[in-house]
Amino acid sequence: MPLQVSTKSPTHDLIITIDDEPVRVHVKRFMKAESIAFQREFFRLGNPRGLHNLTADQRGQMATDAMAFIEKSIVTYVSFEDGDVIDENGAIVTGQQIYDTFYARADVIGALYQAIQSENTLGKAQKKILNSRATFWPGSIRPTPIQD
């Protein structure tokens, strides 16, 4: 049986759970140039070698750059299904609205950033392993689960 690959949809569609509520998320499918640019920044800012050789100011700048990249990625590549998340002003749909609403929620921001990276760079088996790790969390903050 041949492998069936779908590249026609402009988004990867998945569900994350925020405060025990399912939220339909649309992650933009990368084009080649977007994929290369994202991966370059992801690896540059993710866990650079020689970090211990940097000054405190340089490490602080790396952290600032990483947060700016995460914000830009969510604003650019993520949207919610209209009506799944609302506040006193109405539906939260666009990436900018999502970031502005959840900027202080490390669980939500982390799950969305992970979804951008994993949906565009990992295969089904790799995503399953990554998501199974997220279901076991020995710490006090449980990560936001992602479902396909």
Short mmCIF file of N, CA and C in Angstrom, two decimals:
data_model
loop_
_atom_site.label_atom_id
_atom_site.label_comp_id
_atom_site.label_asym_id
_atom_site.label_seq_id
_atom_site.Cartn_x
_atom_site.Cartn_y
_atom_site.Cartn_z
N MET A 1 0.85 -1.18 0.00
CA MET A 1 0.00 0.00 0.00
C MET A 1 0.90 1.24 0.00
N PRO A 2 0.71 2.17 -0.91
CA PRO A 2 1.57 3.36 -0.96
C PRO A 2 1.24 4.33 0.17
N LEU A 3 2.25 5.08 0.55
CA LEU A 3 2.09 6.13 1.56
C LEU A 3 1.27 7.26 0.95
N GLN A 4 0.18 7.63 1.61
CA GLN A 4 -0.68 8.72 1.16
C GLN A 4 -0.27 9.99 1.89
N VAL A 5 0.20 10.99 1.17
CA VAL A 5 0.65 12.25 1.76
C VAL A 5 -0.26 13.37 1.27
N SER A 6 -0.75 14.16 2.21
CA SER A 6 -1.61 15.29 1.86
C SER A 6 -0.83 16.58 2.01
N THR A 7 -0.72 17.31 0.92
CA THR A 7 -0.03 18.61 0.95
C THR A 7 -0.94 19.73 0.46
N LYS A 8 -2.19 19.43 0.19
CA LYS A 8 -3.10 20.43 -0.36
C LYS A 8 -3.63 21.40 0.70
N SER A 9 -3.81 20.92 1.92
CA SER A 9 -4.33 21.78 2.97
C SER A 9 -3.28 22.81 3.37
N PRO A 10 -3.68 24.07 3.52
CA PRO A 10 -2.71 25.09 3.93
C PRO A 10 -2.33 25.02 5.40
N THR A 11 -3.06 24.18 6.17
CA THR A 11 -2.79 24.08 7.60
C THR A 11 -2.75 22.63 8.06
N HIS A 12 -2.07 22.45 9.19
CA HIS A 12 -2.17 21.21 9.96
C HIS A 12 -3.23 21.50 11.02
N ASP A 13 -4.23 20.66 11.14
CA ASP A 13 -5.31 20.90 12.08
C ASP A 13 -5.21 19.92 13.23
N LEU A 14 -5.24 20.44 14.47
CA LEU A 14 -5.10 19.61 15.64
C LEU A 14 -5.90 20.22 16.78
N ILE A 15 -5.93 19.52 17.88
CA ILE A 15 -6.66 19.99 19.06
C ILE A 15 -5.68 20.04 20.22
N ILE A 16 -5.69 21.17 20.94
CA ILE A 16 -4.98 21.23 22.21
C ILE A 16 -6.02 21.47 23.30
N THR A 17 -5.66 21.13 24.50
CA THR A 17 -6.56 21.33 25.63
C THR A 17 -6.03 22.48 26.48
N ILE A 18 -6.88 23.48 26.67
CA ILE A 18 -6.53 24.62 27.52
C ILE A 18 -7.55 24.67 28.64
N ASP A 19 -7.09 24.56 29.86
CA ASP A 19 -7.98 24.57 31.03
C ASP A 19 -9.13 23.58 30.86
N ASP A 20 -8.79 22.38 30.45
CA ASP A 20 -9.72 21.26 30.27
C ASP A 20 -10.73 21.45 29.15
N GLU A 21 -10.52 22.44 28.29
CA GLU A 21 -11.40 22.68 27.15
C GLU A 21 -10.65 22.40 25.85
N PRO A 22 -11.23 21.61 24.95
CA PRO A 22 -10.57 21.36 23.67
C PRO A 22 -10.64 22.61 22.78
N VAL A 23 -9.52 22.91 22.14
CA VAL A 23 -9.44 24.06 21.25
C VAL A 23 -8.88 23.59 19.91
N ARG A 24 -9.62 23.86 18.84
CA ARG A 24 -9.15 23.49 17.50
C ARG A 24 -8.13 24.52 17.03
N VAL A 25 -6.95 24.01 16.69
CA VAL A 25 -5.82 24.86 16.31
C VAL A 25 -5.45 24.58 14.87
N HIS A 26 -5.13 25.64 14.15
CA HIS A 26 -4.65 25.53 12.78
C HIS A 26 -3.22 26.05 12.74
N VAL A 27 -2.30 25.18 12.34
CA VAL A 27 -0.89 25.54 12.23
C VAL A 27 -0.56 25.60 10.74
N LYS A 28 -0.05 26.74 10.29
CA LYS A 28 0.27 26.91 8.88
C LYS A 28 1.29 25.86 8.43
N ARG A 29 1.02 25.27 7.29
CA ARG A 29 1.95 24.32 6.68
C ARG A 29 3.07 25.13 6.04
N PHE A 30 4.32 24.83 6.42
CA PHE A 30 5.47 25.57 5.91
C PHE A 30 5.69 25.31 4.43
N MET A 31 6.06 26.36 3.73
CA MET A 31 6.64 26.24 2.41
C MET A 31 8.13 26.01 2.63
N LYS A 32 8.87 25.66 1.59
CA LYS A 32 10.28 25.31 1.75
C LYS A 32 11.08 26.42 2.42
N ALA A 33 10.96 27.65 1.93
CA ALA A 33 11.73 28.77 2.50
C ALA A 33 11.37 29.01 3.96
N GLU A 34 10.08 28.89 4.30
CA GLU A 34 9.66 29.07 5.69
C GLU A 34 10.26 27.99 6.58
N SER A 35 10.27 26.78 6.08
CA SER A 35 10.83 25.66 6.84
C SER A 35 12.31 25.88 7.14
N ILE A 36 13.05 26.28 6.13
CA ILE A 36 14.49 26.52 6.31
C ILE A 36 14.72 27.64 7.31
N ALA A 37 14.00 28.75 7.17
CA ALA A 37 14.17 29.89 8.07
C ALA A 37 13.78 29.52 9.51
N PHE A 38 12.67 28.80 9.66
CA PHE A 38 12.23 28.41 11.00
C PHE A 38 13.25 27.49 11.65
N GLN A 39 13.69 26.48 10.93
CA GLN A 39 14.65 25.51 11.49
C GLN A 39 15.95 26.20 11.87
N ARG A 40 16.40 27.12 11.05
CA ARG A 40 17.65 27.85 11.34
C ARG A 40 17.53 28.57 12.69
N GLU A 41 16.45 29.31 12.88
CA GLU A 41 16.26 30.03 14.15
C GLU A 41 16.00 29.08 15.30
N PHE A 42 15.21 28.04 15.07
CA PHE A 42 14.89 27.06 16.10
C PHE A 42 16.18 26.47 16.68
N PHE A 43 17.09 26.05 15.80
CA PHE A 43 18.33 25.45 16.28
C PHE A 43 19.32 26.49 16.82
N ARG A 44 19.32 27.68 16.28
CA ARG A 44 20.22 28.72 16.78
C ARG A 44 19.84 29.13 18.20
N LEU A 45 18.54 29.24 18.46
CA LEU A 45 18.08 29.73 19.75
C LEU A 45 17.71 28.64 20.74
N GLY A 46 17.50 27.42 20.25
CA GLY A 46 17.00 26.34 21.10
C GLY A 46 17.93 25.94 22.22
N ASN A 47 19.09 25.47 21.89
CA ASN A 47 20.04 25.01 22.90
C ASN A 47 21.44 25.12 22.32
N PRO A 48 21.93 26.34 22.16
CA PRO A 48 23.21 26.52 21.48
C PRO A 48 24.38 25.95 22.27
N ARG A 49 25.32 25.38 21.54
CA ARG A 49 26.55 24.89 22.18
C ARG A 49 27.37 26.09 22.63
N GLY A 50 28.11 25.90 23.69
CA GLY A 50 28.97 26.97 24.18
C GLY A 50 28.24 28.04 24.96
N LEU A 51 27.01 27.76 25.36
CA LEU A 51 26.23 28.74 26.11
C LEU A 51 26.95 29.14 27.40
N HIS A 52 27.65 28.19 28.00
CA HIS A 52 28.37 28.47 29.25
C HIS A 52 29.52 29.46 29.03
N ASN A 53 29.97 29.63 27.78
CA ASN A 53 31.05 30.57 27.48
C ASN A 53 30.54 32.00 27.28
N LEU A 54 29.24 32.19 27.24
CA LEU A 54 28.68 33.51 27.02
C LEU A 54 28.60 34.29 28.33
N THR A 55 28.63 35.60 28.21
CA THR A 55 28.45 36.45 29.39
C THR A 55 26.97 36.43 29.79
N ALA A 56 26.70 36.94 30.97
CA ALA A 56 25.31 37.01 31.43
C ALA A 56 24.48 37.87 30.48
N ASP A 57 25.06 38.96 29.99
CA ASP A 57 24.33 39.82 29.05
C ASP A 57 24.04 39.09 27.74
N GLN A 58 25.01 38.32 27.25
CA GLN A 58 24.81 37.56 26.01
C GLN A 58 23.74 36.48 26.20
N ARG A 59 23.76 35.81 27.34
CA ARG A 59 22.72 34.80 27.63
C ARG A 59 21.35 35.46 27.73
N GLY A 60 21.31 36.63 28.35
CA GLY A 60 20.05 37.37 28.44
C GLY A 60 19.54 37.77 27.08
N GLN A 61 20.44 38.18 26.20
CA GLN A 61 20.04 38.54 24.84
C GLN A 61 19.52 37.33 24.08
N MET A 62 20.15 36.16 24.28
CA MET A 62 19.67 34.92 23.64
C MET A 62 18.26 34.59 24.11
N ALA A 63 18.02 34.75 25.41
CA ALA A 63 16.68 34.48 25.95
C ALA A 63 15.66 35.45 25.37
N THR A 64 16.03 36.71 25.27
CA THR A 64 15.14 37.72 24.67
C THR A 64 14.85 37.39 23.21
N ASP A 65 15.90 37.01 22.47
CA ASP A 65 15.73 36.63 21.07
C ASP A 65 14.83 35.41 20.92
N ALA A 66 15.00 34.43 21.83
CA ALA A 66 14.18 33.22 21.78
C ALA A 66 12.71 33.55 22.03
N MET A 67 12.43 34.39 23.01
CA MET A 67 11.03 34.76 23.28
C MET A 67 10.43 35.54 22.12
N ALA A 68 11.21 36.39 21.50
CA ALA A 68 10.71 37.14 20.34
C ALA A 68 10.42 36.20 19.17
N PHE A 69 11.26 35.18 18.99
CA PHE A 69 11.04 34.20 17.93
C PHE A 69 9.79 33.37 18.20
N ILE A 70 9.57 32.98 19.43
CA ILE A 70 8.37 32.23 19.79
C ILE A 70 7.13 33.08 19.52
N GLU A 71 7.15 34.34 19.95
CA GLU A 71 6.02 35.24 19.70
C GLU A 71 5.76 35.39 18.21
N LYS A 72 6.81 35.68 17.44
CA LYS A 72 6.66 35.85 16.00
C LYS A 72 6.11 34.59 15.35
N SER A 73 6.57 33.43 15.80
CA SER A 73 6.10 32.16 15.24
C SER A 73 4.62 31.94 15.50
N ILE A 74 4.18 32.19 16.72
CA ILE A 74 2.77 32.01 17.06
C ILE A 74 1.91 33.00 16.29
N VAL A 75 2.33 34.26 16.24
CA VAL A 75 1.58 35.29 15.53
C VAL A 75 1.47 34.94 14.04
N THR A 76 2.53 34.40 13.47
CA THR A 76 2.59 34.13 12.04
C THR A 76 1.93 32.82 11.64
N TYR A 77 2.07 31.78 12.45
CA TYR A 77 1.72 30.43 11.99
C TYR A 77 0.52 29.78 12.69
N VAL A 78 -0.09 30.41 13.69
CA VAL A 78 -1.14 29.75 14.46
C VAL A 78 -2.44 30.55 14.40
N SER A 79 -3.55 29.83 14.33
CA SER A 79 -4.87 30.44 14.52
C SER A 79 -5.76 29.43 15.23
N PHE A 80 -6.80 29.92 15.87
CA PHE A 80 -7.81 29.08 16.53
C PHE A 80 -9.06 29.07 15.66
N GLU A 81 -9.82 28.01 15.80
CA GLU A 81 -11.13 27.93 15.16
C GLU A 81 -12.02 29.01 15.78
N ASP A 82 -12.70 29.76 14.93
CA ASP A 82 -13.57 30.83 15.39
C ASP A 82 -14.62 30.28 16.36
N GLY A 83 -14.69 30.89 17.53
CA GLY A 83 -15.68 30.51 18.53
C GLY A 83 -15.19 29.54 19.59
N ASP A 84 -14.00 28.93 19.40
CA ASP A 84 -13.49 27.99 20.40
C ASP A 84 -12.96 28.69 21.65
N VAL A 85 -12.41 29.89 21.48
CA VAL A 85 -11.90 30.68 22.61
C VAL A 85 -12.47 32.09 22.48
N ILE A 86 -13.10 32.54 23.54
CA ILE A 86 -13.68 33.89 23.52
C ILE A 86 -13.29 34.62 24.80
N ASP A 87 -13.27 35.93 24.72
CA ASP A 87 -13.12 36.77 25.91
C ASP A 87 -14.19 37.85 25.86
N GLU A 88 -14.07 38.83 26.72
CA GLU A 88 -15.10 39.87 26.78
C GLU A 88 -15.21 40.69 25.50
N ASN A 89 -14.20 40.62 24.64
CA ASN A 89 -14.23 41.36 23.37
C ASN A 89 -14.66 40.51 22.18
N GLY A 90 -14.88 39.23 22.38
CA GLY A 90 -15.30 38.36 21.29
C GLY A 90 -14.35 37.19 21.08
N ALA A 91 -14.38 36.65 19.88
CA ALA A 91 -13.60 35.46 19.56
C ALA A 91 -12.11 35.78 19.46
N ILE A 92 -11.30 34.84 19.94
CA ILE A 92 -9.85 34.92 19.81
C ILE A 92 -9.48 33.94 18.71
N VAL A 93 -9.01 34.47 17.59
CA VAL A 93 -8.78 33.65 16.40
C VAL A 93 -7.35 33.80 15.87
N THR A 94 -6.89 35.02 15.69
CA THR A 94 -5.60 35.26 15.03
C THR A 94 -4.43 34.96 15.96
N GLY A 95 -3.28 34.74 15.37
CA GLY A 95 -2.08 34.51 16.15
C GLY A 95 -1.77 35.64 17.11
N GLN A 96 -1.97 36.88 16.66
CA GLN A 96 -1.71 38.03 17.54
C GLN A 96 -2.65 38.03 18.73
N GLN A 97 -3.94 37.75 18.48
CA GLN A 97 -4.90 37.68 19.59
C GLN A 97 -4.53 36.55 20.55
N ILE A 98 -4.12 35.43 20.00
CA ILE A 98 -3.74 34.29 20.83
C ILE A 98 -2.55 34.66 21.71
N TYR A 99 -1.51 35.24 21.12
CA TYR A 99 -0.33 35.59 21.90
C TYR A 99 -0.67 36.64 22.95
N ASP A 100 -1.43 37.66 22.57
CA ASP A 100 -1.79 38.71 23.52
C ASP A 100 -2.60 38.17 24.69
N THR A 101 -3.41 37.14 24.45
CA THR A 101 -4.24 36.56 25.50
C THR A 101 -3.45 35.62 26.41
N PHE A 102 -2.57 34.81 25.82
CA PHE A 102 -1.92 33.74 26.57
C PHE A 102 -0.43 33.96 26.80
N TYR A 103 0.09 35.18 26.60
CA TYR A 103 1.53 35.42 26.69
C TYR A 103 2.14 34.97 28.02
N ALA A 104 1.38 35.01 29.09
CA ALA A 104 1.91 34.63 30.41
C ALA A 104 1.68 33.16 30.75
N ARG A 105 1.04 32.43 29.86
CA ARG A 105 0.74 31.01 30.11
C ARG A 105 1.79 30.15 29.42
N ALA A 106 2.82 29.78 30.16
CA ALA A 106 3.92 28.98 29.60
C ALA A 106 3.42 27.67 29.02
N ASP A 107 2.39 27.07 29.62
CA ASP A 107 1.86 25.80 29.11
C ASP A 107 1.25 25.97 27.73
N VAL A 108 0.48 27.02 27.53
CA VAL A 108 -0.19 27.25 26.25
C VAL A 108 0.81 27.69 25.19
N ILE A 109 1.64 28.67 25.52
CA ILE A 109 2.64 29.16 24.56
C ILE A 109 3.58 28.02 24.17
N GLY A 110 4.01 27.23 25.14
CA GLY A 110 4.89 26.09 24.85
C GLY A 110 4.23 25.06 23.96
N ALA A 111 2.96 24.76 24.21
CA ALA A 111 2.25 23.77 23.39
C ALA A 111 2.07 24.27 21.95
N LEU A 112 1.77 25.55 21.80
CA LEU A 112 1.59 26.10 20.45
C LEU A 112 2.91 26.13 19.68
N TYR A 113 3.97 26.51 20.36
CA TYR A 113 5.29 26.54 19.73
C TYR A 113 5.72 25.12 19.35
N GLN A 114 5.49 24.18 20.26
CA GLN A 114 5.80 22.77 19.97
C GLN A 114 4.98 22.28 18.77
N ALA A 115 3.73 22.69 18.69
CA ALA A 115 2.88 22.27 17.57
C ALA A 115 3.41 22.81 16.24
N ILE A 116 3.86 24.06 16.22
CA ILE A 116 4.43 24.62 14.99
C ILE A 116 5.60 23.77 14.54
N GLN A 117 6.50 23.51 15.46
CA GLN A 117 7.71 22.76 15.13
C GLN A 117 7.39 21.31 14.76
N SER A 118 6.62 20.64 15.58
CA SER A 118 6.39 19.21 15.34
C SER A 118 5.51 18.95 14.12
N GLU A 119 4.48 19.75 13.92
CA GLU A 119 3.59 19.53 12.77
C GLU A 119 4.31 19.74 11.44
N ASN A 120 5.30 20.61 11.44
CA ASN A 120 6.00 20.91 10.20
C ASN A 120 7.31 20.17 10.00
N THR A 121 7.80 19.47 11.02
CA THR A 121 9.12 18.85 10.88
C THR A 121 9.19 17.39 11.29
N LEU A 122 8.16 16.87 11.95
CA LEU A 122 8.23 15.50 12.45
C LEU A 122 7.21 14.60 11.76
N GLY A 123 7.54 13.33 11.69
CA GLY A 123 6.61 12.34 11.17
C GLY A 123 5.63 11.90 12.24
N LYS A 124 4.67 11.11 11.84
CA LYS A 124 3.59 10.66 12.73
C LYS A 124 4.14 9.93 13.97
N ALA A 125 5.07 9.01 13.77
CA ALA A 125 5.63 8.24 14.89
C ALA A 125 6.39 9.14 15.86
N GLN A 126 7.16 10.09 15.33
CA GLN A 126 7.91 11.01 16.18
C GLN A 126 6.97 11.90 16.99
N LYS A 127 5.89 12.37 16.37
CA LYS A 127 4.93 13.20 17.09
C LYS A 127 4.24 12.39 18.19
N LYS A 128 3.97 11.14 17.92
CA LYS A 128 3.32 10.29 18.92
C LYS A 128 4.22 10.13 20.15
N ILE A 129 5.51 9.93 19.93
CA ILE A 129 6.45 9.81 21.04
C ILE A 129 6.52 11.12 21.81
N LEU A 130 6.63 12.22 21.10
CA LEU A 130 6.71 13.53 21.73
C LEU A 130 5.47 13.80 22.57
N ASN A 131 4.30 13.50 22.02
CA ASN A 131 3.06 13.74 22.76
C ASN A 131 2.89 12.78 23.93
N SER A 132 3.39 11.56 23.82
CA SER A 132 3.27 10.62 24.94
C SER A 132 4.13 11.07 26.10
N ARG A 133 5.26 11.71 25.81
CA ARG A 133 6.09 12.26 26.88
C ARG A 133 5.36 13.38 27.61
N ALA A 134 4.55 14.14 26.88
CA ALA A 134 3.83 15.26 27.48
C ALA A 134 2.71 14.78 28.40
N THR A 135 2.27 13.53 28.27
CA THR A 135 1.19 13.05 29.14
C THR A 135 1.72 12.66 30.51
N PHE A 136 3.01 12.38 30.64
CA PHE A 136 3.60 12.09 31.94
C PHE A 136 4.42 13.29 32.36
N TRP A 137 4.05 13.91 33.44
CA TRP A 137 4.74 15.12 33.87
C TRP A 137 4.92 15.07 35.38
N PRO A 138 6.16 14.81 35.84
CA PRO A 138 6.37 14.68 37.27
C PRO A 138 6.40 16.01 38.01
N GLY A 139 6.49 17.14 37.30
CA GLY A 139 6.55 18.45 37.93
C GLY A 139 5.20 18.97 38.35
N SER A 140 5.18 20.20 38.80
CA SER A 140 3.94 20.77 39.30
C SER A 140 3.08 21.38 38.20
N ILE A 141 3.68 21.72 37.05
CA ILE A 141 2.91 22.29 35.94
C ILE A 141 2.79 21.24 34.85
N ARG A 142 1.59 20.78 34.61
CA ARG A 142 1.36 19.77 33.59
C ARG A 142 1.30 20.44 32.21
N PRO A 143 2.00 19.89 31.23
CA PRO A 143 1.97 20.50 29.89
C PRO A 143 0.61 20.35 29.23
N THR A 144 0.35 21.23 28.29
CA THR A 144 -0.90 21.19 27.54
C THR A 144 -0.81 20.10 26.48
N PRO A 145 -1.69 19.08 26.56
CA PRO A 145 -1.61 17.99 25.57
C PRO A 145 -2.05 18.43 24.18
N ILE A 146 -1.45 17.79 23.18
CA ILE A 146 -1.76 18.07 21.78
C ILE A 146 -2.32 16.79 21.18
N GLN A 147 -3.39 16.91 20.41
CA GLN A 147 -3.98 15.75 19.73
C GLN A 147 -4.09 16.05 18.26
N ASP A 148 -3.90 15.02 17.43
CA ASP A 148 -4.13 15.18 15.98
C ASP A 148 -5.60 15.01 15.67
#
